[in-house]
Coordinates of C-alpha atoms (C1' of nucleotides) in Angstrom, one line a residue:
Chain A
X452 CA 39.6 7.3 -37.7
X453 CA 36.8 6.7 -39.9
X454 CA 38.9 5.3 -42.5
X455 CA 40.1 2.8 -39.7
X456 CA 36.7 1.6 -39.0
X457 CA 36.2 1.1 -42.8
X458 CA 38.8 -1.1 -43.5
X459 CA 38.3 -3.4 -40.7
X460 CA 34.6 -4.0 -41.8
X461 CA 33.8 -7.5 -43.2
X462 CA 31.7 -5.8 -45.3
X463 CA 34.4 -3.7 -47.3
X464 CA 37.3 -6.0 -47.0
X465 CA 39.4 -6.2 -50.0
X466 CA 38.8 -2.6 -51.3
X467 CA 42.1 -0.6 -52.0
X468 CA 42.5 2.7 -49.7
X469 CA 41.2 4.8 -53.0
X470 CA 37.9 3.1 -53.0
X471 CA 37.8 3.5 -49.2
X472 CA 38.2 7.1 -49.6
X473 CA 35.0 7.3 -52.1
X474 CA 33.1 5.9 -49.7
X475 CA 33.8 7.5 -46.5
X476 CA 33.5 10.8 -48.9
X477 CA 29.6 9.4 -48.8
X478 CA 29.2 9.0 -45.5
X479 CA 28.6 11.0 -42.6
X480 CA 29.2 9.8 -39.0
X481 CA 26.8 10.1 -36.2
X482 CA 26.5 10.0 -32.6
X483 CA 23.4 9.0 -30.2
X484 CA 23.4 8.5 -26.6
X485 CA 22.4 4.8 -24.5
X486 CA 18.4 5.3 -25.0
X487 CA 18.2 7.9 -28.3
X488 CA 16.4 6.6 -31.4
X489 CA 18.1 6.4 -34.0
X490 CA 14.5 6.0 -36.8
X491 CA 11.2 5.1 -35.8
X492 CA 9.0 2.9 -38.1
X493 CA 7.3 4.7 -40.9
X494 CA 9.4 7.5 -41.4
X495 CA 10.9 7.7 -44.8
X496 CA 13.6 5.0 -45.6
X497 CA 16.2 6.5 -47.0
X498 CA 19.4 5.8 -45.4
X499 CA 21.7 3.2 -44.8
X500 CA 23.9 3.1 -41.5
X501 CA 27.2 1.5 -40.1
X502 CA 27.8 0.9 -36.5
X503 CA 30.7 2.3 -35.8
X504 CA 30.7 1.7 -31.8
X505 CA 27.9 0.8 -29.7
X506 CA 25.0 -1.6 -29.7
X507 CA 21.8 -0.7 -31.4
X508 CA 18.7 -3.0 -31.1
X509 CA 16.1 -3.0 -34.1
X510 CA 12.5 -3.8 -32.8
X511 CA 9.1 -4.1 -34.5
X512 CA 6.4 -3.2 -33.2
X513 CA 2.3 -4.2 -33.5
X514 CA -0.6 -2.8 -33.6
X515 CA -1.8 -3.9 -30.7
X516 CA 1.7 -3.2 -28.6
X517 CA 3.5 -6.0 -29.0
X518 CA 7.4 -5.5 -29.4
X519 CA 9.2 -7.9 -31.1
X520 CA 13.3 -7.3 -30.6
X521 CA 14.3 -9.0 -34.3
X522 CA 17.8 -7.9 -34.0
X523 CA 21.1 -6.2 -32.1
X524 CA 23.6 -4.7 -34.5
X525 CA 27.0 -4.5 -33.4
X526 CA 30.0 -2.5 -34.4
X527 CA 30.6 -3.7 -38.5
X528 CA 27.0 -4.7 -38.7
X529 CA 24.8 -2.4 -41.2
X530 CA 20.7 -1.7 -41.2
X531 CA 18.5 0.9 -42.4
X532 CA 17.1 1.0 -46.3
X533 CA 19.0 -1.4 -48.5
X534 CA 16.5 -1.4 -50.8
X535 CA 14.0 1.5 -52.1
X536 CA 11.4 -0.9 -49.5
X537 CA 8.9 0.9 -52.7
X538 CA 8.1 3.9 -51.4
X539 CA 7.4 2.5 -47.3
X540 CA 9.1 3.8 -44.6
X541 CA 11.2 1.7 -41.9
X542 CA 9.6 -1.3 -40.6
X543 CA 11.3 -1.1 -37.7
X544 CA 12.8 1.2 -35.0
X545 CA 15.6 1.4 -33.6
X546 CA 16.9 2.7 -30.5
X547 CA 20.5 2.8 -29.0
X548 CA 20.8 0.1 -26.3
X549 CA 24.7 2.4 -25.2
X550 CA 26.4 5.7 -26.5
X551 CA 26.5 4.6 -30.2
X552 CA 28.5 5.8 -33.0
X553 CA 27.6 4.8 -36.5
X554 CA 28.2 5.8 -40.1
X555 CA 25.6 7.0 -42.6
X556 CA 25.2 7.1 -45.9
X557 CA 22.4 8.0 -48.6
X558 CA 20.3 4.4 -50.0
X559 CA 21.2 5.7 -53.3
X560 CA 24.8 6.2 -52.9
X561 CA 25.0 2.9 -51.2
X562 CA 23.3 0.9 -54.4
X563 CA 26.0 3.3 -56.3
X564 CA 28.7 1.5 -54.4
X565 CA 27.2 -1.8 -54.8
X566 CA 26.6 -1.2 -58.4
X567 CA 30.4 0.1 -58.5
X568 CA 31.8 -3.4 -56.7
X569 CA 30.1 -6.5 -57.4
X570 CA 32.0 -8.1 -54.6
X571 CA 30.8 -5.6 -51.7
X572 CA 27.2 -6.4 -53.6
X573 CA 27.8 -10.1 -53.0
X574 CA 29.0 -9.5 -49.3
X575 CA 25.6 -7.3 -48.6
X576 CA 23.8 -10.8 -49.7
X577 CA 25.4 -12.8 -48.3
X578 CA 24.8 -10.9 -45.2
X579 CA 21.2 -10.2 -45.8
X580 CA 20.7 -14.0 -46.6
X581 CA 22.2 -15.2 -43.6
X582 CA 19.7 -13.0 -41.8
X583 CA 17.4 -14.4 -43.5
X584 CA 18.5 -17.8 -42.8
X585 CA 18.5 -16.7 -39.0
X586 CA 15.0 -15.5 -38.9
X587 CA 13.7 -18.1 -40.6
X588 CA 15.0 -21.1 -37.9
X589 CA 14.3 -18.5 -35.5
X590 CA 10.8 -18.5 -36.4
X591 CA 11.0 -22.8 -36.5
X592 CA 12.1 -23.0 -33.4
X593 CA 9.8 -20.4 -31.6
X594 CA 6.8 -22.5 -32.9
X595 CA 7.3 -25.6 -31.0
X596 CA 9.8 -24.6 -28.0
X597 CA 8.6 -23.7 -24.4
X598 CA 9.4 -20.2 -23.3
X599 CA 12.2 -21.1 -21.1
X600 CA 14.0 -23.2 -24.0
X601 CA 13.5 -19.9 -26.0
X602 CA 15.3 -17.7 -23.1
X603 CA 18.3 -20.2 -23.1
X604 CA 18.6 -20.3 -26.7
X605 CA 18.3 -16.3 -27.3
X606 CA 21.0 -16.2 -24.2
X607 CA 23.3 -18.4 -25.6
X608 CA 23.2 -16.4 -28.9
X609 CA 23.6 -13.3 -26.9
X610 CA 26.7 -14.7 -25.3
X611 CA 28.2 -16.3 -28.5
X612 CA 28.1 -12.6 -30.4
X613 CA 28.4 -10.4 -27.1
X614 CA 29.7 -12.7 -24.3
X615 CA 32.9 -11.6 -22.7
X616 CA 34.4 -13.8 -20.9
X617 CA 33.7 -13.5 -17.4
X618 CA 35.2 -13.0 -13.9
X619 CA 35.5 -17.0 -12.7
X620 CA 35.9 -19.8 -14.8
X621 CA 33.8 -20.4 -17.7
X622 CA 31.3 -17.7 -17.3
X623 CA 30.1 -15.8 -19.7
X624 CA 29.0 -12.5 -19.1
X625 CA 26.9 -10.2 -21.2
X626 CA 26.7 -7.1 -20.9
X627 CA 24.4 -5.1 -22.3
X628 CA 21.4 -2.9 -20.7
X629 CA 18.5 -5.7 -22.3
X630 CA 15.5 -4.9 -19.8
X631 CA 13.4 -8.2 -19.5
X632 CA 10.7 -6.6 -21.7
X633 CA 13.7 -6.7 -24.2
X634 CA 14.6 -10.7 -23.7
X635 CA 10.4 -11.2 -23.9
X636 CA 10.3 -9.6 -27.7
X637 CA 13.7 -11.6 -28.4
X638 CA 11.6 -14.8 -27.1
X639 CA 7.9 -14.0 -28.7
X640 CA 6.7 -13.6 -24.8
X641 CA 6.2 -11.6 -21.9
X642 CA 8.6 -9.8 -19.4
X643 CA 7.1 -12.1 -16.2
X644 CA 7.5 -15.3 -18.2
X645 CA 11.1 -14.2 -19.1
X646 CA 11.7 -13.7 -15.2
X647 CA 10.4 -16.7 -14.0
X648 CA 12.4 -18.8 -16.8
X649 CA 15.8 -16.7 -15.6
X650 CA 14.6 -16.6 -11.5
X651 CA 14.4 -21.1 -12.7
X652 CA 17.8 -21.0 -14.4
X653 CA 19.4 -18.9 -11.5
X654 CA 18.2 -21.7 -8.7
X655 CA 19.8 -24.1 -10.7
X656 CA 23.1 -22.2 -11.2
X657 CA 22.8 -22.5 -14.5
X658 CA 22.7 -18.9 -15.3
X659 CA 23.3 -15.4 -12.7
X660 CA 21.9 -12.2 -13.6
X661 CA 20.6 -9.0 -12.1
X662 CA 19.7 -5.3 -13.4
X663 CA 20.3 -5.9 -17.1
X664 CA 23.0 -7.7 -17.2
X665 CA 23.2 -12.0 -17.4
X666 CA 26.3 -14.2 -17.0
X667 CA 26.1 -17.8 -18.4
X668 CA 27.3 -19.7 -15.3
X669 CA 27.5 -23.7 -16.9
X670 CA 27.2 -22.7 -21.0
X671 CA 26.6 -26.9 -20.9
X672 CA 23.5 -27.3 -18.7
X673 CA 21.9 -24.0 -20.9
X674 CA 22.4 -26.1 -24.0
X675 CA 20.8 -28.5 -22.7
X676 CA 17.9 -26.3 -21.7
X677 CA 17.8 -25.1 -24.8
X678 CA 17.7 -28.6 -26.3
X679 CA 14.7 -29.3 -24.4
X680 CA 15.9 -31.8 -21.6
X681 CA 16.9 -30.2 -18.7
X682 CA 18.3 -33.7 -17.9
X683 CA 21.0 -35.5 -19.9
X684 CA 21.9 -34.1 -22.9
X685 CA 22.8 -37.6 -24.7
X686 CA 24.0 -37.0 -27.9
X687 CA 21.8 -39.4 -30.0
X688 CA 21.0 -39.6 -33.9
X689 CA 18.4 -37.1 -34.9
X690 CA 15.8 -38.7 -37.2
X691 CA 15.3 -37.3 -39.8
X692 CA 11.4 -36.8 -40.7
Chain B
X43 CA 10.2 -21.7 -74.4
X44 CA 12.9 -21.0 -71.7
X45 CA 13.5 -17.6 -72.9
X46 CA 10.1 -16.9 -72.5
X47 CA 10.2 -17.7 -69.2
X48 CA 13.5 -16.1 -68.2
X49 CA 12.2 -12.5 -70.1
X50 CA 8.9 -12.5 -68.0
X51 CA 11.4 -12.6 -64.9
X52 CA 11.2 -9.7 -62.7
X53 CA 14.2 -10.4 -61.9
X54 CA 15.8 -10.5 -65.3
X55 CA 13.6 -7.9 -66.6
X56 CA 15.5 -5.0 -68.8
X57 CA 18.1 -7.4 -70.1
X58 CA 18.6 -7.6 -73.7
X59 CA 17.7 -10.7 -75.7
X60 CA 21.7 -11.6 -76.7
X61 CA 22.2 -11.4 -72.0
X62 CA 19.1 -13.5 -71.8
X63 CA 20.3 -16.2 -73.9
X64 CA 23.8 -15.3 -72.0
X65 CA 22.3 -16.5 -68.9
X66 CA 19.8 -19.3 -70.7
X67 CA 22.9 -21.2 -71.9
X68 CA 24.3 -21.5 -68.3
X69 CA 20.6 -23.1 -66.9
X70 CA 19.4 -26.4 -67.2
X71 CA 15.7 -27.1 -66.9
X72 CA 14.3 -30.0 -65.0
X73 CA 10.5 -31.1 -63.2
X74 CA 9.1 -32.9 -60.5
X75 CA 6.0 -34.5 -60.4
X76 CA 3.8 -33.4 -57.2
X77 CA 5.3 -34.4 -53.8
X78 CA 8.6 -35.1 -55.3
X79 CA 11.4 -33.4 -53.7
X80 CA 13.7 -31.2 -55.2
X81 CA 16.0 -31.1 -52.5
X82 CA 16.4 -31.4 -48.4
X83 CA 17.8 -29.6 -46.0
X84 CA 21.7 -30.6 -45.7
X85 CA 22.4 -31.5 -49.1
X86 CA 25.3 -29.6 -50.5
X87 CA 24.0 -25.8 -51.6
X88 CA 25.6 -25.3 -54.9
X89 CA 22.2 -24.6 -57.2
X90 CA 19.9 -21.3 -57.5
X91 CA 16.2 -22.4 -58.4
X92 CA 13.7 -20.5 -60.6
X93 CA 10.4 -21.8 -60.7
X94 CA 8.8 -21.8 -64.4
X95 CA 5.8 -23.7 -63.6
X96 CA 4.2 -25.0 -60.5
X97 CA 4.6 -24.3 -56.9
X98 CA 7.0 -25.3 -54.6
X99 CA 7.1 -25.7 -50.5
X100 CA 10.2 -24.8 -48.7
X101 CA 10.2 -26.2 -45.3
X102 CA 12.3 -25.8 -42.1
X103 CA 12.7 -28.9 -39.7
X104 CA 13.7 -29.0 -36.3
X105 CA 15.0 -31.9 -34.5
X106 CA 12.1 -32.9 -32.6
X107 CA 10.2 -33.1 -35.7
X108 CA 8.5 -29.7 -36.3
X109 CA 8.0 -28.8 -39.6
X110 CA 7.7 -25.2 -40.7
X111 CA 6.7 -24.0 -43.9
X112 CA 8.9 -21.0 -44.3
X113 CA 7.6 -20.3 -48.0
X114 CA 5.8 -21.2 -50.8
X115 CA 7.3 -20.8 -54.6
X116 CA 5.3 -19.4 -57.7
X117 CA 6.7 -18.9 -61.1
X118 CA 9.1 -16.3 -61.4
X119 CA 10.5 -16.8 -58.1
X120 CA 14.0 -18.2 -57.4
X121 CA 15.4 -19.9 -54.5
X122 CA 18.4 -22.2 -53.4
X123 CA 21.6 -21.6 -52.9
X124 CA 22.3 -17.8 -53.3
X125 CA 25.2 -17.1 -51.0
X126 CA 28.0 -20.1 -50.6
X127 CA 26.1 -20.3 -46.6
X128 CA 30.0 -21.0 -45.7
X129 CA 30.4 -24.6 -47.0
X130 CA 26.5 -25.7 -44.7
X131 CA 24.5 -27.1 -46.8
X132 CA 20.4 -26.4 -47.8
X133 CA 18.9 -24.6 -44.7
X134 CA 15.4 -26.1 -45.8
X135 CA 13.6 -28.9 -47.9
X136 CA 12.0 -28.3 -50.7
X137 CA 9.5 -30.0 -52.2
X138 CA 6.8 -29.7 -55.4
X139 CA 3.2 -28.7 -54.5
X140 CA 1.6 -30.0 -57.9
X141 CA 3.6 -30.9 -61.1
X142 CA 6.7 -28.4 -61.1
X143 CA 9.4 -27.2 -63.5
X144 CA 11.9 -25.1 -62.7
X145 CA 15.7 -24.0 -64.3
X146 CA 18.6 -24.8 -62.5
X147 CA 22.0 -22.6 -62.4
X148 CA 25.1 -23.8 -60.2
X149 CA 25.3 -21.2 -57.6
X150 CA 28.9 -20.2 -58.9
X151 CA 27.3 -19.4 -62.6
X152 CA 24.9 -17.4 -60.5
X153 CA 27.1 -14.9 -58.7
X154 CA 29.0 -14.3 -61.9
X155 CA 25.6 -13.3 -63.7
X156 CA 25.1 -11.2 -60.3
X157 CA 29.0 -9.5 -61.0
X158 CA 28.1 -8.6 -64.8
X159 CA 24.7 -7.5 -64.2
X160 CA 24.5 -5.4 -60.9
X161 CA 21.3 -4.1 -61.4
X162 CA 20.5 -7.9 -60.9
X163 CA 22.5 -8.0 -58.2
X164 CA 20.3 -5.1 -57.0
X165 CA 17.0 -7.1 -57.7
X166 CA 17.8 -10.3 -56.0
X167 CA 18.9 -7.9 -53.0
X168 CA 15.4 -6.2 -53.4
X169 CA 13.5 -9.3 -53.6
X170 CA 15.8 -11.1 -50.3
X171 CA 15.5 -8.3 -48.5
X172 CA 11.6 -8.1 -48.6
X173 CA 11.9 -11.6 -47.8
X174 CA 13.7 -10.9 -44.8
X175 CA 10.6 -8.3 -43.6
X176 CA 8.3 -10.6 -44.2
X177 CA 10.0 -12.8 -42.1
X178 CA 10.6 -10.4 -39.4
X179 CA 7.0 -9.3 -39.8
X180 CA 5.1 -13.0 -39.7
X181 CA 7.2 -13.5 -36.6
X182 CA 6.3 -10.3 -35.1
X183 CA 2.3 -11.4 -35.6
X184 CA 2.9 -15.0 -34.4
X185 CA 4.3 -14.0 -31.0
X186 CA 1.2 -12.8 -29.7
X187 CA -1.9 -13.4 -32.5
X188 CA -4.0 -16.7 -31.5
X189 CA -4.0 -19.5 -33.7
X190 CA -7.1 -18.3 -35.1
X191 CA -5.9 -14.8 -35.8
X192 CA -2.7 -16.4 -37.3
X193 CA -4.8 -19.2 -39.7
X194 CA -7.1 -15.7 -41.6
X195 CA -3.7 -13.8 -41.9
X196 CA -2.0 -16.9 -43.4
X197 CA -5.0 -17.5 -45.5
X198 CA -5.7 -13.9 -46.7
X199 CA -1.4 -13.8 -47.8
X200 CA -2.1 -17.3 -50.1
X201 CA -5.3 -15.7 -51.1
X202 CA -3.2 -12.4 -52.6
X203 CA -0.7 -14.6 -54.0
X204 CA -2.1 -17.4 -55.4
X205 CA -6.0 -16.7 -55.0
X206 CA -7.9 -17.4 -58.3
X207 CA -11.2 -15.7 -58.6
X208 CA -14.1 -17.9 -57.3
X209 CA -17.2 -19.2 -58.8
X210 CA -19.7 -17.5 -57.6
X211 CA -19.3 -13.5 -56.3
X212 CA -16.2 -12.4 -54.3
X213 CA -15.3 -15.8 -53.4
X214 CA -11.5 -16.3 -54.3
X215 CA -10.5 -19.9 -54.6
X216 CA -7.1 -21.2 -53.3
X217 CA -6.3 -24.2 -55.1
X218 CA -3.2 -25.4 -53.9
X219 CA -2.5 -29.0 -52.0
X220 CA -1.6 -27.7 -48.6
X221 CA -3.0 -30.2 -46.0
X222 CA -3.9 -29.4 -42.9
X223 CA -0.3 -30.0 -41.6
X224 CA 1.0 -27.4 -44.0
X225 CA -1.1 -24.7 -42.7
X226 CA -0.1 -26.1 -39.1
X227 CA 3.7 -25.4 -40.5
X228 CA 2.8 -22.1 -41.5
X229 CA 1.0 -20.8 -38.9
X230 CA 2.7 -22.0 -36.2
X231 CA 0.5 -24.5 -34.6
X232 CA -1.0 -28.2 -35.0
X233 CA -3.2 -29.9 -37.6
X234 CA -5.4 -30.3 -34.9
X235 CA -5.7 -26.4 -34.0
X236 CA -5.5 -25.0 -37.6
X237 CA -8.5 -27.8 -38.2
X238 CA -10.6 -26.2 -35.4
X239 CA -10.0 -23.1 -36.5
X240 CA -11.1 -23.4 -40.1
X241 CA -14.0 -25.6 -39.0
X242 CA -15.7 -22.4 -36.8
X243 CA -14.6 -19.6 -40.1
X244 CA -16.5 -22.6 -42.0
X245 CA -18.9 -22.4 -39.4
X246 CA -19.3 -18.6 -39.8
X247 CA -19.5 -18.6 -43.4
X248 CA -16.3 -16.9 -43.4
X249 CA -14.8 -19.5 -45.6
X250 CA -15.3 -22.6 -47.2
X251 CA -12.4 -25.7 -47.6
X252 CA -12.0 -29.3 -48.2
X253 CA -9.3 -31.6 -48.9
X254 CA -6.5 -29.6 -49.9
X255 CA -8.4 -26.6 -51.0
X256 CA -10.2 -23.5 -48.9
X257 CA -12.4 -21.0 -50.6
X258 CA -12.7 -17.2 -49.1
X259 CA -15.9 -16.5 -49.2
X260 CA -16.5 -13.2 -47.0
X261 CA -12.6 -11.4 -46.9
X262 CA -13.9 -8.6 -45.2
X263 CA -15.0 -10.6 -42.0
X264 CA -11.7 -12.8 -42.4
X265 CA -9.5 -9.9 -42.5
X266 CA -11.3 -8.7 -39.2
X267 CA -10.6 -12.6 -37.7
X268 CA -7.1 -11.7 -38.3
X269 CA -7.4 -8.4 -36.1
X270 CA -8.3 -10.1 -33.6
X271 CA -12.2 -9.3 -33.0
X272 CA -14.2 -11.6 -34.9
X273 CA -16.9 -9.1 -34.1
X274 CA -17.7 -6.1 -36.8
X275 CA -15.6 -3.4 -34.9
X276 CA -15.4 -1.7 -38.3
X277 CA -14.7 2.1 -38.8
X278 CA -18.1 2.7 -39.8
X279 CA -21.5 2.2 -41.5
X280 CA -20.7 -1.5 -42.4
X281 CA -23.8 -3.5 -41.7
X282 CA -23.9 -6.0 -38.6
X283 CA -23.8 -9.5 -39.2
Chain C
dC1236 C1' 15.6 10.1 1.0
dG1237 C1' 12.0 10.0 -2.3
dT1238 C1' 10.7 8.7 -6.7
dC1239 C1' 10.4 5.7 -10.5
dA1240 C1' 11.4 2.2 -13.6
dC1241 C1' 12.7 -2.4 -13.4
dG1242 C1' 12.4 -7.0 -11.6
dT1243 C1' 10.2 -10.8 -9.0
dT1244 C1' 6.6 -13.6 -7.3
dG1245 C1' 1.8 -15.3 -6.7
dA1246 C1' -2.9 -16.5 -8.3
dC1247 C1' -6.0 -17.3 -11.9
dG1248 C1' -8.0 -18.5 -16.3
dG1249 C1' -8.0 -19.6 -21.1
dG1250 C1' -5.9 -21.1 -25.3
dA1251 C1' -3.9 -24.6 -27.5
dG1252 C1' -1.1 -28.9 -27.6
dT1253 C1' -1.6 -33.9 -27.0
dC1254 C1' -3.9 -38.2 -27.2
dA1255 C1' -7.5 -40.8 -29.2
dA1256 C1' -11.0 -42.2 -32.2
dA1257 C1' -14.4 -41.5 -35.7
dA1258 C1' -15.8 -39.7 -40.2
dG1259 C1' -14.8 -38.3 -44.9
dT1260 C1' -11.9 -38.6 -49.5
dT1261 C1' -9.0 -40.4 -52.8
dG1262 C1' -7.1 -43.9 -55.4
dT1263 C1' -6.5 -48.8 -56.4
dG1264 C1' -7.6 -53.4 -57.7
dG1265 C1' -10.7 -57.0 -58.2
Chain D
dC791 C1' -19.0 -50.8 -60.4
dC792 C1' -17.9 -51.9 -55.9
dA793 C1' -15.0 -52.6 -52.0
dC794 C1' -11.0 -51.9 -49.6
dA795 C1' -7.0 -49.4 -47.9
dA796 C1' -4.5 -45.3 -46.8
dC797 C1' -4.6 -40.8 -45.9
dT798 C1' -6.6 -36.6 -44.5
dT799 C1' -9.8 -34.2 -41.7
dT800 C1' -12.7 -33.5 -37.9
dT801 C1' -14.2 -33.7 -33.2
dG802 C1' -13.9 -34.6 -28.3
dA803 C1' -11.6 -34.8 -23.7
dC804 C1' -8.0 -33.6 -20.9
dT805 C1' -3.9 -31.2 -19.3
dC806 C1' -0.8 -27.6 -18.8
dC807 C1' 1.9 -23.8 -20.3
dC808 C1' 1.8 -19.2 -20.2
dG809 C1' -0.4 -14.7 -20.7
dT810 C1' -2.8 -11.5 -17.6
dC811 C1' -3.6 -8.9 -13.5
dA812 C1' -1.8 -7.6 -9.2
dA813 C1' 1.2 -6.8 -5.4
dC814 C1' 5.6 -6.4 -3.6
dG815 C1' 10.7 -6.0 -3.6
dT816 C1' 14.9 -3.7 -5.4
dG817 C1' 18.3 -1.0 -7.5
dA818 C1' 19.3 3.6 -9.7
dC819 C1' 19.5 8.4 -9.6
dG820 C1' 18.6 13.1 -8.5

DNA sequence: CGTCACGTTGACGGGAGTCAAAAGTTGTGG
DNA sequence: CCACAACTTTTGACTCCCGTCAACGTGACG
């Protein structure tokens, strides 16, 4: 079963069954229900973890209280201590959003693996880089964009790595117990101002949602909320600066 | 000269002279005069960067013109093209902040250096994925700091990194040509706003800047701007201003 | 059916973005 | 050495987005 899981990760693709078998002899596998943490921030970072089934979200956290949600890992994604971090714990927590199953393994046997095959080295950054990347343009675009062009974008990223496709047409539905305080530290912003961009998007049929969940009614118009222009989305020449 | 360079690395430190030279034969070194660009977002990614001399400003652009600074580049830092980014090109511009030279290694070259050398491979995973906190972290404090708050903590961060020791006392001089718009890219807000902000620490006697160049004068009283209470809500015994 | 967390909506105020114009600096050329 | 031009920085006035506080509605669950 494990071994399954394994082999269809990106992340050890092209390893022979053998080499597979060394590292699922590292790991451990682990189960927590919708809610559980799975680390909190601060405590020692010393493992690495596979989600093996389930959604996990990773959030950081403030002094003064404010949440930011800076990633959902699904099934083939990895987190935890990649690196020794020198000597600091977690910088983030992370709680199971559903019943999640994930693999485990020590940070030191992991950078024996990596150390082992260069390849899965290359994979894990790659992988960290396009994270990277991804915060980074995340972090452009919060600075200038309105709160309700923040909502449609995190939506339509929801759907894109989530989104199943729905009941009726083109929907999009995703599925996945985000509480609006949730979308507000995906968004840098606050539950109400989450609600009223959603309650706005919902008059204009653009989106439907209810108790944590959120189906992307017209995928179009959201784009072009996200864009900026609720109007017409005319595809013109972006000038450079 | 170059091997100099390469064996003060971090992140070639512990190679033997006979690697060094190895990876020195595979680099090419070139410079930019200040403002010049080394290369913009788009371009084809097939080059990994080290900075020997100078700084550099990577920025990310949005299309309606918002231009964030996602890092700035001292010697003995590398950047570029790690990963192949799947065939997209440069993420970000980058250009020189003052007279700049740097080596240049095709991004292939790279990732064979990375698959003889893993505890390389381990290093630039180190370095990315402290990156990638940082990232997560500055975007944590922008979603709910003020502008204010943001400016000290950006400040205080070039201070540690590129801070030379004032004149007079516990100044500590940042001499670096960041304009106003920089700091703006940086922090998340306007020329206008970053201006204002750095006019009242001037004010305060908090700090002291002109054309491209701010001095810290009291770090203390900055550090608690970036708190949040520009007050002296100190744990104890520290006298009030 | 009661409780509780979550979601929605309204009112209010302040921070900060935008527009505009003046003041200060740097570099250039006469 | 001075004067001009171009850029950067600063300051002011105005507007509005959105964060905060508060009340109410709603679905989930024992």
């Amino acid at each position: 079963m494990r071994m399954k899981v394994l082999a269809n990760m990106p992340l050890f693709a092209g390893l022979t069954e053998e080499q597979l078998d060394g590292i699922d002899n590292r790991m451990i596998s682990l189960s927590w229900a919708e809610g559980e943490r799975l680390y909190g921030a601060g405590e020692s970072a010393d493992h690495l973890y596979v989600v093996a089934a389930g959604q996990v979200k990773a959030v950081q956290s403030t002094r003064d209280g404010q949440n930011t949600v800076v990633d959902v890992l699904a099934p083939g994604d990895f987190f935890g201590a990649i690196s020794g971090r020198g000597g600091l714990g977690y910088a983030e927590t992370v709680d199971a959003l559903v019943t999640t199953c994930a693999l485990r393994m020590d940070t030191d046997a992991f950078r024996q693996v990596l150390v082992e095959y260069p390849q899965v080295a290359l994979r894990v950054l790659d992988t960290v880089s396009a994270s990277l990347a991804a915060a980074r343009s995340t972090a452009s675009r919060h600075a200038a964009a309105t709160v309700a062009q923040r909502v449609a974008t995190t939506l339509l990223g929801l759907a894109d790595r989530f989104g199943q496709p729905g009941a009726s047409g083109n929907g999009m539905l995703i599925q996945l117990p985000l509480t609006r305080a949730d979308l507000a530290g995906m968004t840098g912003s606050t539950p109400e101002s989450v609600s009223r961009a959603m309650s706005r998007f919902r008059e204009e049929g653009v989106i439907d949602s209810g108790r944590r969940w959120t189906a992307i009614l017209d995928r179009e118009a959201l784009l072009s909320e996200a864009a900026g222009t609720s109007a017409e989305p005319v595809t013109d020449a972006s000038a450079a600066n």
